[in-house]
Amino acid sequence: MKRYEGYLLDLDGTLYRGNEVIPGALEFVNKLKDSGKPYLFLTNNSFRTPEEVAAKLREFGYPAEADQVVTSSMAAAHYLKEEMNSPRVYAIGGNGLRTALKEAGCELTDRKPEAVVVGIDLDFTYEKMKKATLAIHEGARFIGTNGDLNLPTEEGLLPGNGSIIAGIQAATGVKPIFVGKPESVITEVALDKLQMNRDKLLMIGDNLMTDILTGVNAGMDTLLVYSGVTSPEDYEAADIKATHVIDDLRDWDI
Amino acid sequence: MKRYEGYLLDLDGTLYRGNEVIPGALEFVNKLKDSGKPYLFLTNNSFRTPEEVAAKLREFGYPAEADQVVTSSMAAAHYLKEEMNSPRVYAIGGNGLRTALKEAGCELTDRKPEAVVVGIDLDFTYEKMKKATLAIHEGARFIGTNGDLNLPTEEGLLPGNGSIIAGIQAATGVKPIFVGKPESVITEVALDKLQMNRDKLLMIGDNLMTDILTGVNAGMDTLLVYSGVTSPEDYEAADIKATHVIDDLRDWDI
């Protein structure tokens, strides 16, 4: 079996489910830390800052620092800096998004923005939808942190960022550019951080259509673990294939 | 030329455009009133009550009473009364929608509703989107007053009800039942009011895909007027055909 020198890890469904840690995952990440091999946490959660994501992981017992976290908000900030030279942005989203955009040198404004960036926003309103729609009609580039249609919570499946975006897409007739998983922008941010060659890395996750596809899109090896969304039956029926498939992270040798 | 005994009239683009009355339309409706032939105003505006719609028409100089107005909110109320025996409803929308639903005997609630009805709501929020999504997941029937993606205003093309609905549809994976133009539920309300045979009626409007299709779907004759959305070029290219086509309502003999 090929040995990898660095790891990219999904969170929800791979490391925890709701408020419960996933058996085997905690031991696995602790072994990773002890091995000295670098690892990053890749999340489509655009609402939280890296500090907040790391704090949540530490509550579960995971060894995690803010600089090991890559969010879809950081992917959006990376895209805007590299592709648009840190433009004026109208941002719909939480603190995680606003912080990432400001750190990338973008001015946040609702007056003649050059880009509209949409992440999950629990304070989303018609007024925000209207501002985004008018700006996109006037030529602002439309960027979505991620296209997830649902947000799994203890209350049930809530509307995800992709559903907020679907409304703005309907109003404008413009398709957004997505930057989170499974797009490769988020992996570019991770590769920048690690400064390692992608053929030495392994992407691990429970969701074939986001995590594993992220690895496939980025040209990296992948490990699908059956602890979350994708079942063995789903996997058998799918066209996308992972490099490795396991039931439980206890089964994986670093 | 066939003479019609009753008329169904579209508003925006047929009787007025923004704040301006459309030349010829005012004379036409006044002639209609003088002739004694019944006429109704059919609007997909779910926000205003019939009283408010009639008051706006009178400001333009049109002879209009509240009981001559049929809105998409009234169509939703009709559907809920006839098909669901006036169920418990979670309503997203303005005063026009809430009033119509209450008049149809529906209880408005966000606790275990049997139906979710969505009309344009300038106070739309993530919280409302979430309540609608959870209720539809739990089996509530999903009804949209109308599917118009945009709301033309002096500020520009704002998000219409169809765009709000697109977000909820994405979050739930459920397609709504629409009741406004071009669906036939709204014409059923008009036919109930007029108590006339549909082959004696003419549907007049500027929009091929809403007004004229309404008439086609309801099995009524139609008159397309080139004073609004649909251009002669659009019409030539389209599969849907009107019974009659004119440039201006001055060209139409009652």
Short mmCIF file of N, CA and C in Angstrom, two decimals, chain A residues 120-127 129-130 133-134 137 149-151 155-160 162-164 166-168 170-172, chain B residues 120-127 129-130 133-134 137 149-151 155-160 162-164 166-168 170-172:
data_model
loop_
_atom_site.label_atom_id
_atom_site.label_comp_id
_atom_site.label_asym_id
_atom_site.label_seq_id
_atom_site.Cartn_x
_atom_site.Cartn_y
_atom_site.Cartn_z
N ILE A 120 -23.34 30.61 3.36
CA ILE A 120 -24.56 30.41 4.16
C ILE A 120 -24.75 31.60 5.10
N ASP A 121 -25.99 32.09 5.15
CA ASP A 121 -26.28 33.28 5.93
C ASP A 121 -27.61 33.09 6.65
N LEU A 122 -27.53 32.90 7.96
CA LEU A 122 -28.75 32.67 8.75
C LEU A 122 -29.54 33.95 8.90
N ASP A 123 -28.95 35.08 8.52
CA ASP A 123 -29.66 36.37 8.51
C ASP A 123 -29.96 36.83 7.09
N PHE A 124 -30.08 35.86 6.17
CA PHE A 124 -30.42 36.18 4.79
C PHE A 124 -31.80 36.83 4.73
N THR A 125 -31.94 37.87 3.88
CA THR A 125 -33.21 38.57 3.73
C THR A 125 -33.49 38.86 2.25
N TYR A 126 -34.73 39.25 1.97
CA TYR A 126 -35.07 39.68 0.61
C TYR A 126 -34.20 40.87 0.19
N GLU A 127 -33.93 41.76 1.12
CA GLU A 127 -33.12 42.95 0.82
C GLU A 127 -31.72 42.54 0.33
N MET A 129 -30.98 39.61 -1.06
CA MET A 129 -31.22 38.93 -2.35
C MET A 129 -31.36 39.98 -3.45
N LYS A 130 -32.03 41.07 -3.14
CA LYS A 130 -32.25 42.17 -4.08
C LYS A 130 -30.92 42.87 -4.43
N THR A 133 -28.91 40.59 -6.61
CA THR A 133 -29.51 40.48 -7.95
C THR A 133 -29.19 41.71 -8.79
N LEU A 134 -29.37 42.89 -8.21
CA LEU A 134 -29.10 44.12 -8.96
C LEU A 134 -27.62 44.22 -9.32
N HIS A 137 -26.89 41.77 -12.13
CA HIS A 137 -27.45 42.34 -13.37
C HIS A 137 -26.51 43.39 -13.95
N LEU A 149 -26.92 21.99 -0.96
CA LEU A 149 -28.32 22.42 -0.92
C LEU A 149 -28.90 22.37 0.48
N ASN A 150 -28.34 21.52 1.32
CA ASN A 150 -28.88 21.35 2.68
C ASN A 150 -27.79 21.47 3.73
N LEU A 151 -28.26 21.81 4.91
CA LEU A 151 -27.40 21.95 6.07
C LEU A 151 -27.95 20.97 7.10
N GLU A 155 -32.15 20.10 14.09
CA GLU A 155 -33.54 20.49 13.77
C GLU A 155 -34.04 19.77 12.52
N GLY A 156 -33.13 19.22 11.74
CA GLY A 156 -33.49 18.59 10.46
C GLY A 156 -32.61 19.14 9.35
N LEU A 157 -32.99 18.82 8.11
CA LEU A 157 -32.22 19.31 6.96
C LEU A 157 -32.66 20.74 6.63
N LEU A 158 -31.85 21.70 7.01
CA LEU A 158 -32.18 23.11 6.76
C LEU A 158 -31.68 23.53 5.38
N PRO A 159 -32.17 24.68 4.88
CA PRO A 159 -31.65 25.17 3.60
C PRO A 159 -30.15 25.46 3.70
N GLY A 160 -29.38 24.95 2.76
CA GLY A 160 -27.95 25.21 2.71
C GLY A 160 -27.65 26.37 1.78
N GLY A 162 -26.34 26.41 -1.10
CA GLY A 162 -26.73 26.18 -2.48
C GLY A 162 -28.18 26.55 -2.74
N SER A 163 -29.02 26.49 -1.71
CA SER A 163 -30.43 26.84 -1.88
C SER A 163 -30.62 28.36 -1.89
N ILE A 164 -29.86 29.06 -1.07
CA ILE A 164 -29.87 30.53 -1.12
C ILE A 164 -29.41 30.98 -2.51
N ALA A 166 -29.54 29.26 -5.28
CA ALA A 166 -30.51 28.88 -6.32
C ALA A 166 -31.53 30.00 -6.54
N GLY A 167 -31.92 30.68 -5.46
CA GLY A 167 -32.85 31.80 -5.58
C GLY A 167 -32.23 32.97 -6.35
N ILE A 168 -30.99 33.29 -6.05
CA ILE A 168 -30.31 34.41 -6.73
C ILE A 168 -30.03 34.04 -8.19
N ALA A 170 -31.90 32.07 -9.99
CA ALA A 170 -33.19 32.18 -10.69
C ALA A 170 -33.50 33.64 -11.02
N ALA A 171 -33.19 34.53 -10.08
CA ALA A 171 -33.52 35.96 -10.27
C ALA A 171 -32.62 36.62 -11.31
N THR A 172 -31.40 36.12 -11.46
CA THR A 172 -30.44 36.76 -12.37
C THR A 172 -30.24 36.01 -13.68
N ILE B 120 -44.87 36.65 -3.21
CA ILE B 120 -43.74 37.58 -3.07
C ILE B 120 -43.76 38.19 -1.67
N ASP B 121 -42.58 38.23 -1.04
CA ASP B 121 -42.48 38.70 0.33
C ASP B 121 -41.22 39.56 0.45
N LEU B 122 -41.43 40.86 0.59
CA LEU B 122 -40.29 41.78 0.70
C LEU B 122 -39.63 41.66 2.07
N ASP B 123 -40.29 40.94 2.99
CA ASP B 123 -39.70 40.68 4.30
C ASP B 123 -39.27 39.21 4.42
N PHE B 124 -38.96 38.60 3.29
CA PHE B 124 -38.50 37.20 3.28
C PHE B 124 -37.17 37.10 4.05
N THR B 125 -37.04 36.03 4.84
CA THR B 125 -35.82 35.80 5.63
C THR B 125 -35.41 34.33 5.57
N TYR B 126 -34.19 34.07 6.03
CA TYR B 126 -33.73 32.68 6.13
C TYR B 126 -34.65 31.89 7.06
N GLU B 127 -35.10 32.54 8.14
CA GLU B 127 -35.98 31.87 9.11
C GLU B 127 -37.26 31.38 8.44
N MET B 129 -37.59 30.73 5.21
CA MET B 129 -37.15 29.69 4.27
C MET B 129 -36.99 28.36 5.02
N LYS B 130 -36.44 28.47 6.21
CA LYS B 130 -36.22 27.29 7.05
C LYS B 130 -37.55 26.67 7.49
N THR B 133 -39.10 24.97 4.53
CA THR B 133 -38.35 23.76 4.17
C THR B 133 -38.68 22.60 5.12
N LEU B 134 -38.66 22.87 6.42
CA LEU B 134 -38.96 21.81 7.39
C LEU B 134 -40.39 21.31 7.24
N HIS B 137 -40.59 19.19 4.09
CA HIS B 137 -39.95 17.89 4.39
C HIS B 137 -40.92 16.99 5.15
N LEU B 149 -40.10 35.01 -12.17
CA LEU B 149 -38.75 35.06 -11.60
C LEU B 149 -38.33 36.48 -11.24
N ASN B 150 -38.91 37.45 -11.93
CA ASN B 150 -38.51 38.85 -11.68
C ASN B 150 -39.70 39.74 -11.44
N LEU B 151 -39.42 40.82 -10.76
CA LEU B 151 -40.41 41.84 -10.43
C LEU B 151 -39.89 43.13 -11.06
N GLU B 155 -36.45 50.44 -9.71
CA GLU B 155 -35.07 50.15 -9.27
C GLU B 155 -34.37 49.17 -10.20
N GLY B 156 -35.13 48.48 -11.03
CA GLY B 156 -34.58 47.45 -11.91
C GLY B 156 -35.37 46.16 -11.75
N LEU B 157 -34.84 45.08 -12.30
CA LEU B 157 -35.50 43.77 -12.21
C LEU B 157 -35.16 43.13 -10.87
N LEU B 158 -36.09 43.18 -9.95
CA LEU B 158 -35.85 42.61 -8.62
C LEU B 158 -36.23 41.13 -8.61
N PRO B 159 -35.79 40.40 -7.57
CA PRO B 159 -36.20 38.99 -7.48
C PRO B 159 -37.72 38.88 -7.35
N GLY B 160 -38.33 38.05 -8.15
CA GLY B 160 -39.77 37.81 -8.07
C GLY B 160 -40.07 36.59 -7.21
N GLY B 162 -41.05 33.71 -8.03
CA GLY B 162 -40.48 32.47 -8.56
C GLY B 162 -39.04 32.25 -8.10
N SER B 163 -38.32 33.31 -7.81
CA SER B 163 -36.94 33.18 -7.35
C SER B 163 -36.88 32.79 -5.88
N ILE B 164 -37.79 33.35 -5.08
CA ILE B 164 -37.89 32.92 -3.68
C ILE B 164 -38.23 31.43 -3.64
N ALA B 166 -37.66 29.21 -5.96
CA ALA B 166 -36.54 28.39 -6.47
C ALA B 166 -35.61 27.97 -5.34
N GLY B 167 -35.41 28.87 -4.37
CA GLY B 167 -34.56 28.55 -3.22
C GLY B 167 -35.19 27.46 -2.36
N ILE B 168 -36.49 27.57 -2.11
CA ILE B 168 -37.17 26.56 -1.28
C ILE B 168 -37.26 25.23 -2.02
N ALA B 170 -35.04 24.16 -4.16
CA ALA B 170 -33.69 23.57 -4.08
C ALA B 170 -33.48 22.91 -2.73
N ALA B 171 -33.96 23.55 -1.66
CA ALA B 171 -33.75 23.03 -0.31
C ALA B 171 -34.58 21.78 -0.02
N THR B 172 -35.72 21.65 -0.69
CA THR B 172 -36.62 20.54 -0.39
C THR B 172 -36.62 19.45 -1.45
#
